[in-house]
Amino acid sequence: MTEHHADILIVGGGLGGVAAALAAVAGGARVILTEETTWLGGQLTTQLVPPDEHPWIESFGATARYRRFRDAVRSYYRQWYPLRSVSREVPHLNPGAGRVGPLCHEPRVALAVIDAMLAPWQAAGALVVLRQHVPQSADVDGDRVQAVAFRDLDSGRDVVVTARFVLDATETGELLALSGTEFVTGAESRDETGEPHAADVADALNMQAVSVCFAVSHHDGEDHTIDKPDDYAAWRAVEPRWWHGPQFGWVAPHPHTLEPRRYAFQPNPDDEPGSIVADQSKDPGSDELWTFRRILARNHFRRGVFGSDVTVVNWPMIDYLGGPVLGGSPEENEAHVAAARAQSRSFLYWLQTEAPRPDGGTGWPGLRPRPDVSGTADGLAMRPYIRESRRIRAQYRIPEQDLAVAVRPDGPVTYEDSVGIGSYRIDLHPSCRGDNYIDVPAWPFQIPLRALVPRRVRNLLAAGKNIGTTHITNGCYRLHPVEWGIGEAAGLVAAFCTTRRSEPHEVTATPGLLRDVQDELVRQGGELAWPTVTYY
């Protein structure tokens, strides 16, 4: 058995974990960051989800470190890729010219930038990154987590890490379960939360669908059709009662109206990348699937270098509705992950063979899955895109009433303990218990520190999608810049408490300590409140 010790242990190497590590080492703490896979970056890398960002991201609404990350991604393309001169000069370069956000890019570029941001701290000995380390158990003494045990997938050895503070930055809030930290899953009832969109009856297993994304390019005249999956007929027959037809098709419910919405798909449009509007408040853009999450636009680069765009399939057709990937037994959870992968594999086959084309034909055999993009043998993402995690029973739970425009037409609730900001609609995908979309306007919001702090456990902080939201408000606190902001705040607070020999509970209860934390956040480039902006 191998043993490590640090001031702060961060379990989970997604965006929240990476941001927490950067903030914690900058605060003088010795940090160990663990990750189950070989890649850091979470939803941005192992889950193949390009940044989903709000309309003001280029000027406001993110931390300075998140901006440095974004700037470094653009610099990477300018330094290493054969951009056309007109594209190279665009200040806000969008390498994929995707409509989902103004910085659609390849996961390997994000990975390279993340590794580079962490490298100086690793060289200084302040940060140790343990990849392919899966948490197995936690040693808990009363209200404190003393140590976490891991299995090193590479060596097969057991590893134990002790630390003064532990941050759960896992994709599913896994450490909450291992440590006995109180948490909730699924949907709360309206009687419990008072939320207009809450369920009539609470259901701990009613969670948003996960999606196993994949990347494709298209090559005319080539045939990249995969072997027909054995279970293809079963997936081809799936037709949710409220879907307006089979799930494998071009018609699906509109997230805002629930009426039938017809999607368009045409690989490799000969478009001008600089003309793409990547602002969901002005042009939702998702009716056209190829460009919505395109991560490499061939027309940005010297003619002939790239034979095709590369786009990510993260569409309603691969939302897995068969059951939750957490909350059951390990065997049940893994079975649902396997089924979600099978659904995506069958959808790829449908795209290649049966999907109706605008010219009246069927199928695009030239669609080529891209294992080089995903880092996997089959081209599917390493991990499912997890939209909903376990959520701590926090000192404060953020309800829909705090930020929904319909409930608060004059603006959102403000929090005296704000440690960051974010913005997104309340956006819930269909659930594994048969709920349709919930997608309604929300005000740009703040992140209250109390939502990161468990009610009972003294030395654990939530550092990702596992903060004290509800099933409803999770829908707007789960996106890339918000997860980064949550993680950065958690890392800074843990480092602050290490230096001050204090605890998060003391910070939330002591105005002077809270002001010191907020002052440090601002000094490091955090933003605690919005200017006057509207919703979308």
XYZ file of C-alpha atoms in Angstrom:
536
model
C 0.000 0.000 0.000
C 1.173 3.503 -0.906
C 0.463 6.441 1.389
C 0.348 10.147 0.574
C -0.378 13.218 2.666
C -1.399 16.711 1.646
C -3.110 19.785 3.032
C -5.933 19.323 0.530
C -7.127 16.235 -1.332
C -9.247 16.896 -4.412
C -11.072 13.803 -5.644
C -12.064 14.167 -9.294
C -10.119 15.789 -12.111
C -12.953 17.470 -13.999
C -13.189 21.216 -14.507
C -14.154 21.780 -10.872
C -11.245 19.696 -9.636
C -8.727 21.373 -11.926
C -9.919 24.846 -10.917
C -9.852 23.876 -7.240
C -6.274 22.622 -7.548
C -5.098 25.828 -9.253
C -6.698 28.011 -6.591
C -5.495 25.875 -3.685
C -1.837 25.762 -4.717
C -1.905 29.489 -5.418
C -3.078 29.883 -1.825
C -0.001 28.080 -0.526
C -1.484 24.641 0.089
C 0.035 21.275 -0.776
C -2.492 19.482 -2.970
C -3.177 16.011 -4.314
C -5.583 15.812 -7.258
C -6.946 12.416 -8.321
C -8.693 11.360 -11.514
C -10.207 8.027 -12.569
C -9.161 8.290 -16.217
C -5.957 9.283 -17.995
C -7.391 12.690 -18.949
C -8.146 15.694 -16.781
C -10.982 18.009 -17.786
C -14.189 16.072 -17.175
C -17.123 17.199 -19.278
C -14.779 19.157 -21.553
C -12.522 16.188 -22.371
C -13.545 12.726 -21.209
C -17.225 13.519 -21.868
C -16.668 15.325 -25.221
C -18.786 18.378 -24.400
C -17.464 21.690 -25.792
C -17.997 24.733 -23.548
C -21.610 25.766 -23.100
C -21.321 29.414 -22.083
C -23.459 32.490 -21.533
C -23.647 35.518 -23.877
C -21.353 37.756 -21.786
C -18.463 35.323 -21.395
C -15.984 37.350 -23.434
C -16.253 40.353 -21.106
C -17.774 39.245 -17.806
C -19.102 36.284 -15.883
C -16.050 34.074 -15.284
C -12.925 33.967 -13.153
C -9.553 35.242 -14.344
C -8.212 31.659 -14.364
C -11.067 30.482 -16.574
C -10.274 33.361 -18.919
C -6.620 32.348 -18.966
C -7.712 28.848 -19.907
C -9.842 30.194 -22.754
C -7.059 32.498 -23.954
C -4.586 29.612 -23.884
C -6.876 27.434 -26.026
C -6.997 30.163 -28.667
C -3.255 30.679 -28.429
C -2.696 26.949 -28.946
C -4.556 27.071 -32.251
C -2.769 30.230 -33.332
C 0.636 28.749 -32.516
C 0.275 25.197 -33.801
C -2.549 25.063 -36.361
C -2.407 26.321 -39.983
C -5.070 28.981 -39.572
C -5.969 31.232 -42.479
C -4.699 34.744 -41.864
C -8.233 36.123 -41.588
C -9.074 33.551 -38.905
C -5.806 34.052 -37.053
C -6.633 37.734 -36.558
C -10.094 37.142 -35.064
C -9.801 38.222 -31.388
C -12.431 35.762 -30.198
C -11.396 32.812 -32.325
C -13.927 29.972 -32.286
C -11.896 27.044 -33.694
C -14.924 24.882 -34.347
C -17.228 27.723 -35.339
C -19.857 25.908 -33.295
C -23.079 27.662 -32.377
C -23.313 26.309 -28.830
C -20.662 28.770 -27.616
C -17.844 31.047 -28.775
C -15.015 28.616 -27.965
C -15.817 25.223 -29.471
C -12.594 23.237 -29.650
C -11.124 19.756 -29.556
C -10.830 17.922 -26.226
C -7.122 17.189 -26.736
C -6.421 20.914 -26.970
C -8.267 21.476 -23.691
C -6.268 18.628 -22.177
C -2.970 20.130 -23.349
C -3.861 23.522 -21.885
C -4.997 22.058 -18.557
C -1.813 20.021 -18.251
C 0.237 23.132 -19.036
C -1.576 25.209 -16.406
C -0.867 22.580 -13.750
C 2.706 21.812 -14.799
C 4.522 24.605 -12.874
C 2.870 23.589 -9.608
C 3.788 19.955 -10.180
C 7.376 20.956 -10.899
C 7.440 22.959 -7.651
C 6.212 19.957 -5.669
C 3.069 21.763 -4.525
C 0.756 19.538 -6.595
C 0.663 15.790 -7.177
C -1.721 14.448 -9.822
C -2.723 10.800 -9.487
C -4.386 9.594 -12.688
C -6.310 6.335 -12.980
C -7.008 6.372 -9.255
C -10.516 5.275 -8.343
C -11.849 6.083 -4.848
C -12.813 2.950 -2.909
C -13.592 4.030 0.652
C -13.174 6.826 3.176
C -11.905 6.756 6.739
C -14.249 8.976 8.732
C -13.977 10.016 12.374
C -17.169 11.669 13.535
C -17.690 14.787 11.390
C -14.322 14.625 9.635
C -12.940 12.711 6.697
C -9.494 11.506 7.746
C -8.372 9.686 4.611
C -9.570 8.308 1.294
C -8.458 4.964 -0.143
C -7.995 4.511 -3.902
C -7.249 1.705 -6.314
C -4.471 2.548 -8.777
C -5.784 1.060 -12.028
C -2.333 1.118 -13.604
C -0.426 -0.791 -10.927
C -3.313 -2.467 -9.117
C -1.980 -1.145 -5.812
C -4.007 0.361 -2.974
C -3.277 4.020 -2.256
C -4.317 5.975 0.841
C -4.330 9.765 0.965
C -4.702 11.694 4.208
C -5.452 15.407 4.156
C -6.784 18.160 6.348
C -9.465 19.103 3.802
C -11.158 16.954 1.178
C -12.964 18.306 -1.877
C -15.454 16.202 -3.806
C -15.040 17.175 -7.459
C -16.212 13.823 -8.854
C -18.743 13.774 -11.660
C -21.353 11.979 -9.550
C -20.615 13.184 -6.015
C -19.086 9.797 -5.341
C -17.108 10.883 -2.311
C -20.291 12.018 -0.600
C -21.519 8.434 -0.601
C -18.178 6.951 0.437
C -17.747 9.384 3.335
C -21.303 9.249 4.648
C -21.805 12.959 3.910
C -25.529 13.594 3.687
C -26.766 14.043 0.124
C -29.841 13.853 -2.072
C -30.391 12.499 -5.561
C -33.124 12.901 -8.103
C -36.219 15.032 -7.845
C -37.513 16.722 -4.706
C -41.254 17.204 -4.249
C -43.077 20.512 -4.573
C -44.184 20.175 -0.960
C -40.536 20.079 0.103
C -39.074 22.903 -2.007
C -42.077 24.981 -3.066
C -40.669 25.129 -6.595
C -43.178 25.602 -9.419
C -41.479 22.953 -11.554
C -40.793 20.446 -8.784
C -42.385 17.020 -8.984
C -45.635 16.165 -7.257
C -43.865 13.282 -5.528
C -40.181 13.061 -4.660
C -38.229 10.398 -6.541
C -34.572 9.845 -5.701
C -34.004 7.936 -8.956
C -35.633 10.509 -11.247
C -32.584 12.148 -12.840
C -31.747 13.826 -16.114
C -30.681 11.580 -18.954
C -26.995 10.980 -19.482
C -25.485 10.941 -22.974
C -22.485 9.090 -24.338
C -21.228 11.585 -26.896
C -19.045 10.859 -29.903
C -17.155 12.828 -32.527
C -17.442 12.328 -36.293
C -16.089 13.752 -39.512
C -17.544 13.134 -42.984
C -15.716 11.958 -46.092
C -17.588 11.736 -49.406
C -16.990 8.564 -51.338
C -15.718 6.638 -48.326
C -17.528 3.998 -46.319
C -16.902 4.020 -42.584
C -20.046 2.125 -41.612
C -19.556 0.263 -38.364
C -20.736 -3.302 -37.838
C -24.457 -3.441 -37.183
C -24.926 -3.660 -33.401
C -26.669 -6.820 -32.236
C -29.229 -4.763 -30.326
C -29.811 -2.217 -33.095
C -33.442 -3.228 -33.730
C -34.336 -2.694 -30.079
C -32.845 0.811 -30.016
C -34.360 1.628 -33.394
C -37.799 0.839 -31.935
C -37.551 3.148 -28.892
C -40.370 5.704 -29.053
C -41.013 7.673 -25.832
C -44.710 8.517 -25.547
C -44.065 12.257 -25.656
C -41.313 12.252 -28.302
C -43.433 12.798 -31.456
C -42.048 9.654 -33.045
C -39.067 7.315 -32.689
C -36.122 8.682 -30.713
C -33.882 7.832 -33.680
C -35.270 10.465 -36.040
C -35.075 14.139 -36.956
C -38.146 15.173 -34.915
C -37.992 15.645 -31.139
C -39.692 17.854 -28.528
C -38.622 21.494 -28.546
C -37.062 22.096 -25.102
C -38.961 25.383 -24.594
C -42.400 24.518 -25.999
C -42.404 20.683 -26.048
C -43.938 20.900 -29.531
C -42.450 18.872 -32.406
C -39.169 20.303 -33.645
C -37.527 19.158 -36.858
C -33.745 19.085 -36.868
C -31.555 19.501 -39.916
C -28.322 17.647 -40.594
C -25.916 18.320 -43.430
C -22.234 17.484 -43.019
C -19.552 19.957 -44.037
C -21.476 23.025 -45.119
C -19.244 25.379 -47.100
C -19.739 28.186 -44.600
C -17.589 31.091 -43.490
C -16.601 30.309 -39.871
C -16.378 33.969 -38.927
C -20.047 34.469 -39.771
C -21.325 31.959 -37.217
C -23.375 33.442 -34.374
C -22.369 31.657 -31.162
C -24.796 33.399 -28.820
C -27.712 31.320 -27.610
C -29.613 34.424 -26.485
C -29.765 35.600 -30.125
C -29.567 32.402 -32.137
C -30.164 29.093 -30.326
C -28.754 27.455 -33.465
C -29.357 23.873 -32.409
C -31.898 23.170 -35.181
C -28.866 22.548 -37.434
C -27.023 19.715 -35.777
C -23.712 19.604 -37.649
C -22.629 23.121 -36.734
C -24.138 23.342 -33.257
C -21.327 21.425 -31.522
C -18.744 21.494 -34.284
C -15.274 21.481 -32.693
C -13.095 21.913 -35.786
C -14.195 23.997 -38.775
C -12.085 23.072 -41.807
C -12.636 26.484 -43.429
C -10.746 28.177 -40.585
C -7.572 26.548 -41.877
C -5.481 26.464 -45.038
C -7.415 24.809 -47.820
C -6.783 21.090 -48.099
C -5.262 20.564 -44.651
C -8.477 19.137 -43.181
C -10.708 17.041 -45.387
C -13.683 17.519 -43.095
C -15.024 19.412 -40.142
C -15.235 17.509 -36.861
C -18.447 17.712 -34.868
C -19.681 16.214 -31.616
C -22.908 14.228 -31.478
C -24.607 15.343 -28.274
C -28.172 15.409 -29.499
C -31.607 14.438 -28.105
C -31.407 11.121 -29.960
C -28.689 9.840 -27.599
C -30.264 10.995 -24.328
C -30.390 7.717 -22.414
C -33.785 7.332 -20.729
C -33.438 3.765 -19.472
C -32.405 4.520 -15.901
C -29.994 6.445 -13.666
C -26.259 5.754 -13.668
C -26.026 6.437 -9.939
C -28.179 5.555 -6.975
C -28.469 1.846 -7.660
C -26.106 -1.006 -6.964
C -22.707 -0.867 -8.691
C -23.912 -3.558 -11.064
C -27.089 -1.623 -11.916
C -25.178 1.612 -12.426
C -22.662 -0.037 -14.742
C -25.454 -1.735 -16.685
C -27.038 1.643 -17.410
C -23.690 3.103 -18.490
C -23.235 0.144 -20.848
C -26.754 0.633 -22.209
C -26.118 4.339 -22.818
C -23.003 3.406 -24.794
C -24.981 0.845 -26.755
C -27.630 3.449 -27.601
C -25.003 5.846 -28.969
C -23.352 3.086 -30.978
C -26.696 2.180 -32.541
C -27.452 5.810 -33.296
C -24.138 6.123 -35.134
C -25.128 3.099 -37.217
C -28.525 4.706 -37.913
C -26.802 7.892 -39.069
C -24.585 5.908 -41.410
C -27.327 3.679 -42.846
C -30.902 4.860 -42.312
C -31.012 8.572 -41.488
C -33.104 10.482 -44.064
C -30.995 12.849 -46.171
C -32.145 16.136 -47.709
C -31.643 14.649 -51.205
C -34.166 11.897 -50.489
C -31.615 9.176 -49.857
C -30.774 7.490 -46.575
C -27.632 7.310 -44.505
C -24.200 8.896 -44.585
C -21.710 6.003 -44.820
C -18.937 8.593 -45.041
C -19.436 9.519 -41.385
C -16.239 8.466 -39.673
C -16.067 7.985 -35.902
C -12.995 9.654 -34.451
C -11.153 7.593 -31.811
C -8.278 10.055 -32.127
C -10.591 12.771 -30.808
C -12.226 10.751 -28.033
C -9.121 8.893 -26.842
C -11.031 5.582 -27.000
C -10.937 2.599 -29.339
C -14.539 2.952 -30.542
C -14.746 6.738 -30.830
C -17.318 7.070 -28.044
C -16.487 9.360 -25.133
C -14.511 7.870 -22.246
C -17.300 8.710 -19.858
C -21.022 9.517 -20.108
C -21.959 13.172 -19.993
C -23.321 13.439 -16.447
C -25.885 16.222 -16.179
C -26.968 15.519 -12.615
C -24.912 14.414 -9.616
C -25.511 13.545 -6.016
C -26.020 16.869 -4.209
C -24.888 17.659 -0.686
C -27.375 18.569 2.002
C -25.809 21.966 2.248
C -26.060 24.840 4.658
C -28.133 26.483 1.946
C -30.098 24.843 -0.860
C -30.693 26.995 -3.930
C -34.349 26.722 -5.026
C -36.015 27.725 -8.278
C -37.594 30.702 -6.506
C -34.158 32.335 -6.171
C -33.564 32.822 -9.878
C -36.450 31.795 -12.155
C -37.690 34.773 -14.141
C -41.320 33.697 -13.885
C -41.107 33.694 -10.082
C -38.860 36.760 -9.683
C -39.584 39.139 -12.595
C -37.487 41.927 -11.055
C -34.274 39.961 -10.622
C -32.677 37.103 -8.683
C -31.945 36.722 -5.004
C -28.544 38.086 -4.018
C -26.356 36.278 -1.505
C -24.146 37.978 1.059
C -21.808 34.978 0.879
C -21.378 35.002 -2.912
C -18.142 33.330 -4.052
C -18.792 33.440 -7.792
C -21.315 33.987 -10.540
C -22.785 32.148 -13.507
C -25.567 32.249 -16.028
C -27.672 29.733 -17.906
C -31.308 28.894 -18.404
C -32.871 26.333 -16.082
C -32.261 23.543 -18.567
C -33.280 19.988 -17.679
C -33.122 17.267 -20.293
C -35.743 14.498 -20.282
C -35.465 12.262 -17.259
C -35.060 8.543 -16.854
C -38.505 8.405 -15.188
C -40.340 9.852 -18.174
C -40.330 13.607 -17.573
C -40.095 15.824 -20.629
C -37.801 18.858 -20.887
C -37.925 21.650 -18.323
C -36.269 24.658 -19.955
C -37.204 28.106 -18.660
C -35.473 31.506 -18.379
C -33.333 32.224 -15.307
C -31.559 35.356 -14.192
C -27.762 35.440 -14.123
C -27.004 34.184 -10.636
C -24.485 34.058 -7.792
C -22.870 31.036 -6.133
C -23.393 31.139 -2.351
C -20.603 29.644 -0.276
C -23.134 27.950 1.991
C -24.187 25.793 -0.986
C -20.668 24.299 -1.054
C -20.588 23.506 2.680
C -22.252 20.376 4.098
C -24.502 20.861 7.098
C -22.553 18.415 9.244
C -19.179 17.287 7.880
C -16.526 19.823 8.858
C -13.676 19.335 6.407
C -15.349 18.439 3.114
C -16.433 20.860 0.384
C -18.425 20.289 -2.782
C -16.422 21.390 -5.811
C -18.619 20.682 -8.831
C -22.181 19.817 -9.815
C -22.683 18.302 -6.357
C -23.369 21.598 -4.551
C -26.614 22.344 -2.724
C -28.929 22.888 -5.668
C -32.239 21.163 -6.263
C -33.098 18.861 -9.148
C -34.469 21.991 -10.846
C -31.695 24.533 -10.226
C -29.001 21.970 -11.006
C -30.136 22.638 -14.555
C -28.362 26.017 -14.619
C -25.461 25.396 -12.182
C -24.023 22.458 -14.156
C -22.314 24.204 -17.099
C -18.587 24.605 -17.760
C -17.784 28.106 -16.421
C -20.038 27.582 -13.391
C -18.421 24.271 -12.492
C -15.021 25.940 -12.843
C -16.121 28.820 -10.597
C -17.469 26.444 -7.962
C -14.239 24.464 -7.950
C -12.072 27.553 -7.793
C -14.037 28.909 -4.831
C -13.820 25.560 -3.024
C -10.057 25.351 -3.574
C -9.491 28.902 -2.393
C -11.637 28.428 0.723
C -9.802 25.200 1.612
C -6.417 26.906 1.205
C -7.633 29.888 3.227
C -8.762 27.613 6.031
C -5.435 25.757 5.907
C -3.509 28.991 6.346
C -5.853 30.483 8.944
C -6.316 27.173 10.802
C -10.023 27.629 10.398
C -12.908 25.637 8.889
C -15.515 26.370 6.215
C -18.274 26.355 8.842
C -16.444 29.128 10.677
C -16.105 31.134 7.469
C -19.825 31.011 6.705
C -20.635 31.913 10.323
C -18.096 34.736 10.752
C -18.618 37.930 8.702
C -14.975 38.967 9.043
C -13.620 35.654 7.759
C -16.183 35.638 4.946
C -15.113 39.131 3.855
C -11.478 38.023 3.879
C -12.333 35.066 1.638
C -14.308 37.258 -0.738
C -11.518 39.854 -0.850
C -9.048 37.108 -1.766
C -11.360 35.774 -4.452
C -11.607 39.221 -6.009
C -7.843 39.728 -5.717
C -7.316 36.512 -7.672
C -9.734 37.599 -10.395
C -13.060 36.288 -9.168
C -16.353 38.064 -9.750
C -18.972 38.083 -7.015
C -21.849 40.035 -8.561
C -23.301 40.786 -11.974
C -23.547 44.195 -13.590
C -26.964 45.081 -14.972
C -27.745 42.338 -17.481
C -30.927 40.605 -18.500
C -31.902 36.974 -18.935
C -32.357 34.858 -22.036
